XYZ file of C-alpha atoms in Angstrom:
741
model
C 14.622 -13.750 49.115
C 11.100 -13.522 47.834
C 8.756 -16.047 48.781
C 5.221 -17.389 47.060
C 2.126 -17.222 48.423
C -0.915 -19.461 47.943
C -4.781 -17.444 46.937
C -7.489 -20.055 46.727
C -5.225 -23.312 45.688
C -3.299 -20.863 43.074
C -0.099 -20.348 44.201
C 0.713 -16.250 43.726
C 4.625 -14.808 43.385
C 6.123 -12.372 46.106
C 5.958 -9.378 44.397
C 9.758 -8.590 42.417
C 10.055 -12.563 42.747
C 10.053 -14.843 39.719
C 7.558 -14.772 37.440
C 5.856 -11.455 39.270
C 6.066 -10.090 36.093
C 4.096 -11.925 33.944
C 0.420 -12.046 33.064
C -1.310 -14.341 36.622
C -2.604 -17.124 33.561
C 0.768 -18.146 32.960
C 2.266 -18.359 36.449
C 4.170 -21.948 36.088
C 2.736 -23.149 39.702
C 4.182 -26.495 39.601
C 7.447 -24.278 40.046
C 5.724 -21.864 42.212
C 4.514 -24.714 43.981
C 8.101 -25.565 45.069
C 9.295 -22.509 45.907
C 6.059 -22.477 48.675
C 7.112 -25.521 50.428
C 10.783 -25.054 50.459
C 12.965 -24.214 53.340
C 13.589 -20.039 53.735
C 16.852 -20.901 53.633
C 17.340 -23.276 50.806
C 18.433 -23.030 47.473
C 15.900 -23.768 44.399
C 17.407 -25.145 41.214
C 17.059 -23.062 38.597
C 16.711 -19.943 39.431
C 14.757 -16.904 37.585
C 13.916 -13.753 37.499
C 10.770 -12.033 37.010
C 9.706 -12.534 33.866
C 10.162 -16.526 34.173
C 13.760 -16.327 32.652
C 16.987 -18.244 33.787
C 19.349 -16.673 35.769
C 22.455 -18.300 37.782
C 23.413 -18.107 39.841
C 26.240 -15.605 40.532
C 22.910 -13.232 39.444
C 21.416 -13.820 42.377
C 23.502 -13.228 44.955
C 24.787 -9.715 42.537
C 23.353 -6.187 43.431
C 21.218 -6.104 39.575
C 23.507 -2.767 38.918
C 23.236 -3.884 34.997
C 18.965 -3.464 35.383
C 20.295 0.157 34.512
C 17.495 2.692 35.471
C 14.814 0.668 34.618
C 14.681 -1.952 37.557
C 12.697 -4.654 37.889
C 9.061 -3.188 36.357
C 6.965 -3.760 39.617
C 8.727 -1.126 40.920
C 6.848 1.671 39.218
C 6.919 5.056 39.643
C 3.642 6.496 41.298
C 4.229 10.302 39.602
C 3.972 8.201 35.953
C 1.142 6.238 37.176
C -0.928 9.489 38.491
C -0.343 10.960 34.256
C -1.224 8.385 32.942
C -4.414 7.943 35.252
C -5.491 11.534 35.209
C -4.747 11.251 31.034
C -7.654 8.458 30.689
C -10.058 10.863 33.296
C -9.378 13.802 31.304
C -10.144 12.579 27.972
C -12.658 10.098 28.850
C -13.775 13.106 31.284
C -17.378 12.475 29.710
C -17.927 9.258 31.509
C -19.936 8.602 35.049
C -18.913 7.723 38.236
C -15.307 5.511 38.727
C -13.166 5.081 35.207
C -12.712 1.524 34.092
C -10.765 -0.014 32.020
C -14.665 -0.730 30.211
C -15.210 2.314 29.489
C -11.945 3.182 28.317
C -12.379 3.377 24.057
C -11.062 1.367 22.007
C -8.553 3.485 20.339
C -7.160 5.795 22.369
C -6.576 9.472 20.273
C -2.987 10.690 19.348
C -1.416 13.640 20.783
C 1.399 15.043 21.678
C 0.006 14.533 25.269
C -0.225 11.475 24.121
C 3.098 10.533 22.740
C 4.909 12.315 25.957
C 3.262 9.701 27.841
C 3.860 6.978 25.949
C 7.842 8.229 25.807
C 8.085 8.741 29.648
C 7.322 4.484 29.517
C 4.115 2.670 30.176
C 3.366 0.827 33.833
C 3.873 -1.939 33.862
C 0.162 -3.025 35.817
C -1.547 -0.553 33.011
C 0.197 -2.552 30.150
C -1.397 -5.288 28.613
C -4.459 -2.371 28.344
C -2.827 -0.133 26.677
C -0.698 -1.946 24.446
C -4.321 -3.056 23.640
C -5.521 0.226 22.834
C -2.484 2.054 21.551
C -2.337 -0.750 18.867
C -5.127 -0.745 17.578
C -5.452 -3.943 18.749
C -8.582 -3.946 20.669
C -10.689 -2.774 18.158
C -10.180 -5.299 15.825
C -10.960 -7.925 18.805
C -14.216 -5.590 19.567
C -15.147 -5.822 15.453
C -13.982 -9.295 13.807
C -16.530 -11.076 12.435
C -14.594 -14.115 13.372
C -14.073 -15.006 16.644
C -10.306 -16.544 18.121
C -11.799 -19.435 19.469
C -13.593 -20.232 15.711
C -10.255 -18.998 14.090
C -8.134 -21.891 16.554
C -11.156 -24.547 15.974
C -10.032 -23.315 11.519
C -6.306 -23.684 12.573
C -5.983 -26.906 14.474
C -5.469 -29.499 11.425
C -2.154 -31.062 11.812
C -1.158 -32.041 8.965
C -0.304 -28.759 7.677
C 3.814 -28.138 6.128
C 3.063 -24.369 8.220
C 1.668 -26.972 11.512
C 4.330 -29.158 11.326
C 7.265 -25.818 11.045
C 4.890 -24.508 14.786
C 5.755 -27.812 15.938
C 9.776 -28.347 15.482
C 10.100 -24.705 16.258
C 8.429 -24.556 19.732
C 10.728 -25.526 22.335
C 13.565 -23.636 20.139
C 11.569 -19.883 20.581
C 12.576 -19.903 24.294
C 14.030 -22.123 25.818
C 15.662 -20.223 28.890
C 12.410 -18.907 29.873
C 9.922 -21.300 32.014
C 7.141 -21.001 30.562
C 8.712 -22.598 27.090
C 10.881 -24.655 27.972
C 8.972 -28.208 27.167
C 6.086 -29.644 26.430
C 4.150 -29.431 29.222
C 5.031 -25.756 30.021
C 2.078 -23.441 30.608
C 3.053 -21.124 27.678
C 4.179 -23.869 24.834
C -0.218 -24.767 23.652
C -0.492 -20.841 23.699
C 2.027 -20.521 21.133
C 1.386 -23.031 19.277
C -2.173 -22.217 18.961
C -1.804 -18.197 18.313
C 1.014 -19.807 15.337
C -2.087 -22.071 13.779
C -3.747 -19.133 14.009
C -2.160 -16.531 12.337
C -0.836 -19.034 9.709
C -4.515 -19.913 8.724
C -5.404 -16.515 9.082
C -2.954 -15.130 5.994
C -2.397 -18.377 4.532
C 0.231 -16.189 1.873
C 2.148 -15.810 5.342
C 1.774 -18.351 6.397
C 4.468 -19.411 8.901
C 7.642 -17.683 10.144
C 10.139 -18.223 12.726
C 10.344 -14.337 13.437
C 6.980 -14.086 14.959
C 7.180 -16.514 17.217
C 9.529 -14.784 19.565
C 6.490 -11.635 18.602
C 3.881 -14.170 20.061
C 6.462 -15.894 23.272
C 7.070 -12.655 24.779
C 3.134 -10.987 23.977
C 2.132 -14.020 25.444
C 4.098 -13.517 28.618
C 1.975 -10.360 29.360
C -1.288 -10.840 27.658
C -3.763 -13.404 27.352
C -3.684 -15.667 24.129
C -6.911 -13.873 22.164
C -5.208 -10.742 23.413
C -1.781 -12.113 21.605
C -2.993 -12.910 18.240
C -4.999 -9.305 17.960
C -1.764 -7.981 18.561
C -0.423 -9.815 16.420
C -2.457 -8.825 13.640
C -2.269 -5.181 14.391
C 1.405 -5.448 13.853
C 1.088 -7.568 10.744
C -1.767 -5.585 8.508
C -0.995 -1.420 10.835
C 2.134 -1.249 12.643
C 4.367 -3.058 9.737
C 5.411 -3.026 6.368
C 3.576 -5.212 3.665
C 5.142 -9.469 2.978
C 7.530 -8.412 6.366
C 6.892 -11.826 7.061
C 6.382 -14.032 4.322
C 8.538 -16.322 2.726
C 10.034 -13.591 0.557
C 10.307 -11.659 3.168
C 9.857 -8.107 1.252
C 8.705 -5.958 3.862
C 11.934 -6.346 5.967
C 14.871 -7.260 3.093
C 13.162 -3.628 2.325
C 13.869 -1.300 5.369
C 17.203 -2.752 5.172
C 17.902 -0.809 2.440
C 16.560 1.874 4.317
C 17.811 2.185 7.266
C 21.333 1.388 5.190
C 19.906 5.053 3.698
C 19.401 6.343 7.074
C 23.155 5.740 7.831
C 24.368 7.479 5.136
C 22.031 10.253 6.687
C 22.319 10.313 10.050
C 25.907 8.515 11.316
C 28.206 9.201 8.040
C 31.599 7.996 10.280
C 30.351 4.237 10.723
C 28.879 4.676 7.296
C 32.973 5.053 6.081
C 33.480 2.131 7.944
C 30.932 -0.359 7.277
C 32.617 1.086 3.382
C 35.912 0.290 3.627
C 35.336 -3.497 5.433
C 32.373 -4.237 3.676
C 30.298 -5.731 6.169
C 27.165 -6.466 5.183
C 24.951 -4.744 7.600
C 21.963 -5.915 7.278
C 23.469 -9.806 7.979
C 22.830 -9.059 11.267
C 20.167 -6.052 11.150
C 17.472 -8.517 10.209
C 16.803 -10.094 13.178
C 15.756 -7.166 15.039
C 13.556 -5.403 12.580
C 12.152 -8.917 12.099
C 11.309 -10.070 15.319
C 10.623 -5.785 16.904
C 13.486 -6.454 18.715
C 12.178 -9.287 20.774
C 15.425 -12.217 20.002
C 18.099 -9.320 20.955
C 17.051 -7.322 23.512
C 17.331 -7.990 27.128
C 13.861 -8.297 28.584
C 13.367 -4.490 29.974
C 13.965 -2.687 27.279
C 12.063 -3.918 24.920
C 9.087 -3.261 27.140
C 9.989 0.285 26.386
C 10.479 -0.126 23.196
C 6.938 -1.692 22.627
C 5.587 1.102 24.230
C 6.157 3.647 21.849
C 6.563 0.655 18.939
C 3.074 -0.259 19.456
C 1.823 3.588 19.437
C 4.289 4.665 16.548
C 4.290 1.839 14.679
C 7.328 0.945 12.248
C 9.054 4.222 12.123
C 10.264 3.320 16.065
C 12.511 0.125 14.751
C 14.483 2.850 12.401
C 15.043 4.934 15.121
C 16.394 2.620 17.940
C 19.287 0.822 16.236
C 20.177 5.052 14.658
C 20.367 5.330 18.504
C 21.636 2.146 19.567
C 24.837 2.122 16.582
C 25.471 6.032 18.006
C 26.071 5.183 21.405
C 28.236 1.963 19.666
C 29.530 4.737 17.282
C 32.893 5.501 18.532
C 33.300 2.022 19.903
C 32.394 0.705 16.070
C 35.221 3.515 14.911
C 38.619 2.618 17.217
C 37.493 -0.734 16.057
C 40.778 -2.286 14.300
C 39.292 -5.205 11.815
C 36.400 -6.290 10.491
C 35.661 -9.081 13.180
C 35.623 -6.790 15.921
C 33.557 -4.389 14.019
C 31.045 -7.361 13.695
C 31.577 -8.861 16.708
C 30.257 -5.333 18.600
C 27.549 -5.412 15.794
C 26.602 -8.751 16.494
C 26.817 -7.945 20.175
C 25.464 -4.518 21.015
C 21.704 -4.611 21.560
C 22.680 -7.091 24.506
C 25.151 -5.362 26.142
C 22.221 -2.367 26.665
C 20.193 -2.461 29.500
C 19.416 1.335 29.651
C 16.090 1.477 28.584
C 15.774 5.876 28.995
C 19.407 6.686 27.399
C 18.544 4.177 24.583
C 14.940 6.305 23.723
C 16.942 9.470 24.580
C 19.820 8.788 21.891
C 16.868 7.643 19.421
C 15.099 10.472 19.627
C 17.604 13.724 19.882
C 19.039 11.598 16.973
C 16.417 10.843 14.433
C 13.083 12.045 16.514
C 12.076 13.416 13.096
C 12.123 11.333 11.566
C 9.122 11.195 9.580
C 6.533 8.673 7.948
C 6.562 10.225 5.075
C 10.376 10.329 4.208
C 10.091 6.954 5.881
C 8.067 5.510 3.104
C 9.356 7.527 0.680
C 13.018 5.349 1.477
C 10.439 2.337 0.833
C 8.582 3.178 -2.153
C 12.707 3.398 -3.862
C 13.930 0.651 -2.830
C 11.184 -1.620 -2.932
C 11.659 -1.096 -6.605
C 15.307 -1.863 -6.656
C 14.133 -4.592 -5.255
C 11.663 -5.857 -6.913
C 13.731 -5.641 -10.289
C 16.881 -7.667 -8.340
C 14.182 -10.004 -8.097
C 13.004 -10.345 -11.213
C 16.391 -11.004 -13.030
C 17.253 -13.647 -10.324
C 13.469 -15.084 -10.981
C 14.904 -15.049 -14.917
C 18.357 -16.693 -14.331
C 16.281 -19.802 -12.583
C 13.974 -19.666 -14.761
C 16.386 -19.683 -18.145
C 18.628 -22.967 -16.087
C 16.163 -24.521 -15.407
C 15.106 -24.994 -18.929
C 17.605 -25.312 -20.377
C 18.638 -27.592 -18.574
C 15.229 -29.702 -19.907
C 15.298 -29.012 -23.274
C 17.333 -26.558 -24.710
C 17.084 -24.065 -28.201
C 19.122 -23.721 -30.739
C 19.675 -19.912 -31.677
C 18.664 -19.578 -34.217
C 15.048 -21.222 -33.700
C 14.822 -18.206 -30.605
C 15.385 -15.807 -33.442
C 12.982 -17.086 -35.142
C 10.382 -18.091 -32.780
C 10.982 -15.983 -29.444
C 12.481 -16.401 -25.838
C 10.323 -19.547 -24.226
C 7.346 -18.171 -22.673
C 8.732 -19.879 -19.099
C 11.165 -17.146 -18.881
C 8.421 -13.844 -19.160
C 7.412 -15.538 -15.995
C 9.548 -13.475 -13.789
C 7.275 -11.180 -12.977
C 3.968 -13.001 -12.412
C 4.415 -12.727 -8.383
C 6.453 -9.861 -8.039
C 4.984 -7.117 -10.395
C 1.724 -7.311 -10.146
C 1.484 -6.190 -6.605
C 4.160 -2.482 -7.633
C 1.935 -2.105 -10.501
C -1.100 -2.388 -8.878
C 0.839 -0.126 -5.505
C 1.776 2.253 -8.254
C -1.490 2.684 -9.893
C -3.094 3.108 -6.743
C -0.985 6.166 -5.354
C -1.086 7.844 -9.665
C -4.965 8.173 -8.430
C -4.785 9.099 -4.818
C -2.716 12.145 -6.171
C -5.179 13.133 -9.266
C -7.941 12.261 -6.345
C -5.303 15.408 -4.133
C -5.697 18.050 -6.566
C -10.131 17.426 -7.220
C -9.959 17.910 -3.539
C -7.280 20.644 -3.090
C -8.734 22.897 -6.530
C -12.379 21.735 -6.304
C -14.384 22.455 -3.061
C -17.050 19.799 -4.538
C -14.577 16.940 -4.289
C -13.546 17.413 -0.710
C -15.842 14.774 0.535
C -15.680 12.386 -2.860
C -15.616 8.622 -2.057
C -11.833 7.173 -3.143
C -12.533 3.382 -2.002
C -12.637 1.103 -5.072
C -16.089 -0.698 -4.499
C -14.680 -4.703 -5.862
C -17.951 -5.387 -4.865
C -19.923 -7.604 -8.151
C -23.330 -5.357 -8.173
C -20.725 -2.868 -9.229
C -20.035 -3.972 -12.914
C -23.768 -4.186 -13.408
C -24.070 -0.385 -11.815
C -21.750 0.471 -14.840
C -23.983 -0.253 -17.459
C -27.139 0.420 -16.034
C -25.348 4.428 -15.118
C -24.674 5.259 -19.202
C -27.214 4.012 -20.501
C -29.438 6.844 -18.463
C -26.376 8.807 -19.351
C -27.043 7.948 -22.706
C -30.087 8.672 -22.481
C -30.514 12.103 -20.891
C -26.619 13.353 -21.935
C -26.362 17.390 -22.796
C -23.161 17.680 -23.413
C -21.463 21.289 -23.357
C -18.229 23.159 -25.518
C -15.740 25.643 -24.725
C -15.811 28.409 -28.192
C -12.397 28.877 -29.553
C -13.058 31.066 -30.783
C -15.795 34.186 -31.832
C -18.607 34.216 -34.019
C -20.984 36.727 -34.534
C -25.145 35.968 -35.425
C -26.410 36.476 -38.359
C -29.472 34.526 -38.696
C -32.508 34.078 -36.937
C -31.740 30.432 -36.489
C -27.802 30.331 -35.192
C -26.220 31.186 -32.392
C -23.750 33.631 -31.173
C -21.347 33.382 -28.850
C -17.704 34.534 -27.388
C -14.731 33.580 -27.088
C -13.981 30.820 -23.715
C -18.234 30.894 -23.792
C -20.346 27.721 -22.438
C -22.354 26.635 -25.022
C -24.781 23.651 -23.960
C -24.847 21.384 -26.766
C -28.471 20.222 -27.660
C -28.808 18.126 -30.435
C -26.347 17.432 -34.081
C -27.904 18.793 -37.972
C -25.104 16.754 -39.636
C -20.500 16.612 -38.567
C -20.768 19.835 -39.346
C -23.610 21.836 -37.333
C -24.883 21.422 -34.233
C -27.693 23.045 -31.927
C -26.855 24.752 -28.347
C -28.232 27.093 -26.309
C -26.321 30.141 -24.385
C -27.345 32.476 -22.010
C -31.524 31.056 -23.084
C -31.177 31.280 -26.804
C -30.583 28.710 -28.811
C -29.260 28.279 -32.720
C -27.135 26.720 -34.989
C -23.196 27.468 -35.440
C -20.181 25.404 -36.536
C -19.243 22.509 -34.935
C -15.149 23.652 -35.030
C -15.404 26.356 -33.601
C -16.513 24.388 -30.041
C -14.123 21.957 -28.482
C -15.648 19.552 -25.700
C -15.751 19.551 -22.289
C -17.135 16.568 -20.956
C -19.334 13.957 -23.144
C -20.684 12.190 -20.619
C -20.444 14.721 -17.005
C -22.713 16.979 -16.061
C -20.339 18.942 -14.006
C -17.593 21.129 -15.162
C -14.043 21.168 -13.268
C -11.574 24.176 -13.895
C -9.004 21.558 -11.639
C -9.360 19.171 -14.838
C -9.425 21.806 -17.140
C -5.503 21.453 -18.205
C -5.925 24.735 -19.818
C -6.642 26.284 -16.900
C -4.380 23.896 -14.577
C -1.284 22.819 -15.838
C -0.876 20.607 -13.055
C -4.006 18.213 -14.195
C -1.227 17.228 -17.015
C 1.088 16.279 -15.778
C -0.833 14.167 -12.642
C -2.537 12.259 -15.802
C 0.309 12.112 -19.052
C 3.380 12.247 -16.673
C 1.938 9.796 -13.018
C -1.375 7.988 -14.250
C -0.465 7.496 -17.480
C 3.224 5.670 -16.645
C 1.650 3.280 -14.074
C -0.829 2.135 -16.453
C 1.059 0.911 -19.158
C 3.279 -0.750 -16.786
C 0.293 -2.742 -16.616
C -0.663 -3.017 -19.561
C 3.255 -3.573 -20.552
C 2.829 -7.008 -18.406
C 2.930 -10.361 -19.765
C 3.216 -8.426 -23.270
C 4.290 -11.057 -25.270
C 7.434 -10.331 -26.663
C 8.216 -10.518 -30.926
C 11.169 -12.016 -32.441
C 13.859 -10.307 -33.940
C 13.261 -10.627 -37.083
C 8.990 -10.347 -36.311
C 7.779 -6.590 -35.436
C 8.007 -3.717 -32.921
C 6.105 -5.214 -28.784
C 4.449 -2.096 -27.899
C 0.674 -1.688 -26.023
C -0.326 0.658 -28.423
C -0.520 -1.995 -31.164
C -2.882 -4.471 -29.030
C -5.119 -1.780 -28.350
C -4.844 -0.565 -32.229
C -6.480 -4.625 -33.024
C -9.222 -4.647 -30.284
C -10.260 -1.129 -31.838
C -10.387 -2.757 -35.245
C -11.756 -6.297 -34.095
C -14.618 -4.505 -32.636
C -14.560 -2.150 -35.513
C -15.678 -5.184 -37.650
C -18.241 -6.046 -35.507
C -20.060 -2.360 -35.197
C -18.887 -0.834 -39.166
C -20.688 1.995 -38.163
C -17.565 4.357 -37.887
C -16.958 8.261 -39.017
C -13.394 8.325 -39.868
C -12.972 12.238 -39.139
C -11.329 13.855 -36.988
C -14.229 15.039 -35.951
C -15.335 11.672 -34.004
C -15.232 11.985 -31.222
C -17.826 15.441 -31.450
C -20.595 13.161 -32.124
C -23.344 11.428 -30.197
C -21.418 8.141 -28.571
C -23.341 5.169 -27.794
C -22.358 4.539 -24.298
C -24.384 0.980 -24.285
C -21.930 -0.030 -27.445
C -17.630 -0.425 -27.630
C -17.776 1.672 -30.928
C -17.248 4.806 -28.075
C -13.642 3.414 -27.818
C -12.558 2.274 -31.445
C -13.961 6.009 -32.599
C -11.468 7.031 -30.182
C -8.654 5.128 -30.872
C -9.068 6.615 -34.944
C -9.572 9.981 -33.514
C -5.878 10.032 -31.958
C -4.436 8.053 -35.046
C -5.520 10.020 -37.312
C -4.062 13.005 -35.206
C -1.094 11.939 -34.576
C -0.392 9.473 -37.586
C 0.116 12.999 -39.343
C 2.921 14.600 -36.510
C 4.617 10.960 -36.720
C 4.125 10.791 -32.891
C 4.895 7.672 -31.925
C 2.711 5.211 -29.528
C 3.619 6.208 -26.045
C 1.872 9.311 -26.825
C -0.912 7.909 -28.964
C -1.466 5.374 -25.033
C -0.929 8.883 -23.665
C -3.982 10.747 -25.358
C -6.623 7.950 -25.760
C -5.873 7.370 -21.725
C -7.120 11.557 -20.918
C -9.999 10.550 -23.676
C -11.085 8.122 -21.725
C -10.917 10.078 -18.340
C -12.386 12.487 -19.532
C -15.856 10.531 -20.768
C -15.180 9.051 -18.488
C -14.995 5.365 -19.257
C -11.128 4.846 -18.638
C -12.292 1.754 -16.805
C -15.397 0.838 -19.547
C -12.343 0.544 -21.967
C -10.333 -1.551 -19.708
C -13.641 -4.829 -20.157
C -13.709 -4.090 -23.248
C -9.366 -4.570 -24.324
C -10.061 -7.529 -21.602
C -13.056 -8.753 -23.655
C -11.914 -9.136 -26.929
C -10.121 -12.252 -26.081
C -8.981 -13.287 -29.176
C -6.773 -10.199 -29.437
C -5.559 -10.408 -24.751
C -4.730 -13.880 -26.156
C -3.038 -13.177 -29.726
C -0.873 -10.555 -27.921
C -0.227 -11.728 -24.098
C 0.587 -14.800 -21.486
C -1.947 -16.518 -19.609
C -0.395 -14.519 -15.951
C -0.530 -11.631 -17.710
C -3.294 -8.460 -16.196
C -5.471 -8.740 -19.069
C -5.674 -12.470 -19.522
C -5.360 -12.869 -15.853
C -8.914 -12.085 -13.145
C -6.307 -8.925 -12.688
C -8.283 -6.558 -14.411
C -11.080 -6.353 -12.950
C -9.351 -5.504 -9.720
C -7.892 -2.755 -12.126
C -11.109 -1.401 -13.447
C -12.605 -1.054 -9.820
C -9.452 1.059 -9.051
C -9.953 3.332 -12.526
C -13.393 3.344 -11.509
C -12.919 6.367 -8.816
C -11.146 8.553 -10.963
C -14.200 8.504 -13.720
C -16.040 10.785 -10.799
C -13.576 13.991 -11.318
C -14.580 15.926 -14.093
C -10.866 15.776 -17.064
C -11.113 18.294 -19.173
C -7.401 17.544 -21.234
C -6.265 18.268 -25.468
C -5.778 15.382 -27.311
C -3.371 17.300 -28.675
C -1.252 19.253 -26.274
C 1.582 16.930 -26.887
C 1.914 17.686 -30.912
C 4.101 20.006 -32.101
C 1.806 23.661 -33.125
C 0.688 24.050 -36.076
C 1.491 27.405 -36.451
C -1.428 27.932 -40.143
C -3.927 26.975 -37.332
C -6.203 30.274 -37.562
C -5.786 30.539 -40.447
C -7.545 27.201 -41.618
C -10.007 27.203 -38.818
C -11.430 30.511 -40.690
C -11.026 28.117 -44.197
C -12.756 25.628 -43.098
C -15.180 28.015 -41.628
C -16.214 30.027 -44.567
C -16.985 26.625 -46.207
C -18.671 25.568 -43.472
C -20.482 28.576 -44.031
C -20.937 28.287 -47.742
C -22.996 24.837 -47.394
C -25.111 26.298 -45.028
C -26.024 29.055 -46.800
C -26.350 27.182 -50.609
C -28.710 24.434 -48.827
C -31.903 24.568 -46.402
C -31.356 22.144 -43.440
C -35.378 21.832 -44.421
C -35.196 20.580 -47.948
């Protein structure tokens, strides 16, 4: 039926014939030679399709009606190809002369027109080039600091556990394809090199069997170097983190999300699954893990991947929902659980019509957004992490008990074994950092929206070693050149030449202080002294004041700081905190914070026990500012009987005001005696991980917060009366005792 031709000693498949859809370097020359040498009436066994898959003899003689509307990928729609060419030429109309692939940008700009073209299908001959550009793989290839040759050289070690497992799976991955069916097949060494290269590039992932199926399918159409960079794009950009890790955390999360989306989009199917107690993830997890490569016909897979490389993992949900919708009526009419399970298992392989599947997927779930998907993922990831943490506890307890049982009395007196607390060592840290980043990003977005000066503020954390040195250098400069500002709390009339008069809410520049009660300030070109209690410090360190950060003007900033950022920060401080025994005292990060502050006071006993301690001139080249802040919070909050959670949030707000939250973390983690007393070795605060947290928090120092330290405390009805009495005392002292005497 098909004849191969010989070009310069290389056998070339006939158009539409066996192996004709493959990239030329994957053409199996030994099999093509047999096609070339056979007699016209002779039938070779086995027979192969255009993708190199073995086909039954019956399928060869039967018309391929099962191809649906797809047909052979070589039979490209001329109109669709012209549309693609016109789009590429239009978006690169600045080019002079004929447009070649080398002149087309490595990343194609997203647009509704481009999405429409992708939905319509990519011409097969253009797929290798367009896939690389849609997924961002070509950009990675061109900008990578390490070449493919170096990756292969570094990953050539066969002694690793990943390499041994890869070797076992090489012939299991695609046994019915001529390119991968034996150790001498053309695709096997390529598959080995790419998988070992990925295991070397991503040591935290190593080798996952799901990647083998994806890589082998990519190798049918791409050169091996391009296949590796496409996998990098999938791992880094298109799929969530931990999709191929040993825990499969990412793909497990997506199964929970899928189940929730079925409740929303396919309620009848949801009721059916609940009624028959069918765990859908047993079937669909492999669909997601291999991006459908292991379950759908290759022709349909090409259409799904066209969209996947353009739109990312959102497509996995849309396609799955579309497939389930197509078979929903058949599923609902099933008589028993076994029938439902079998129908679901066979579902992908029974669907051949690409346009029908994609069309149903877009009609049903085309409005599903990436933002909604990420919100679902965040929620279900937290559930899974919590469940896994509990299961780890059970395993550790059983293992510990099998070695040495502790008596009940011993547990009560001396607490639990330290090993039991390892439940969150590798699981919780990623979640906590992600929550902190999200909280910081929300705070930054708040300033971006309300204060145009922050529209270009850099939000990427600086993890370099030099950044820590710059922290201390900057504070030395600030401590020498600082000019604080305060907001007047009430009107103050000027009576003497050396006094400074102002109205309520005036912003006063504080120049110096006579003592802790009286300051010298400047307003509208006039200088003079005034009672310190008449003003509220706005920004101890910042040269700028922002309405976006003032909670007396913008209430939303309080929710961002105390309701979003502080809980994320507390979770980090809570991580690895040693639990006291039943006969011991309470366990809270604030107790550690207090002890660390006390140790700092013992080293530097210049603290002032006064409610006004925060108004004093802080020495930013010393940790004493942190100790003073803790004392101030304690004094104001103890009188109101505030809980430790409230104290923690208030201290964090002071740190935000002073733009030193990241440096306070460094002070805390440097107090090794207190850290070792309160935290397990694997906690954030005792591990190098605290440096990462410091770098994340440093971003917040770029914004001017002005948060009330006492906003969660009950209002004092007689506050104004007390304030007036205290003011009178200050005035009497001023006039009775000359500052010059």
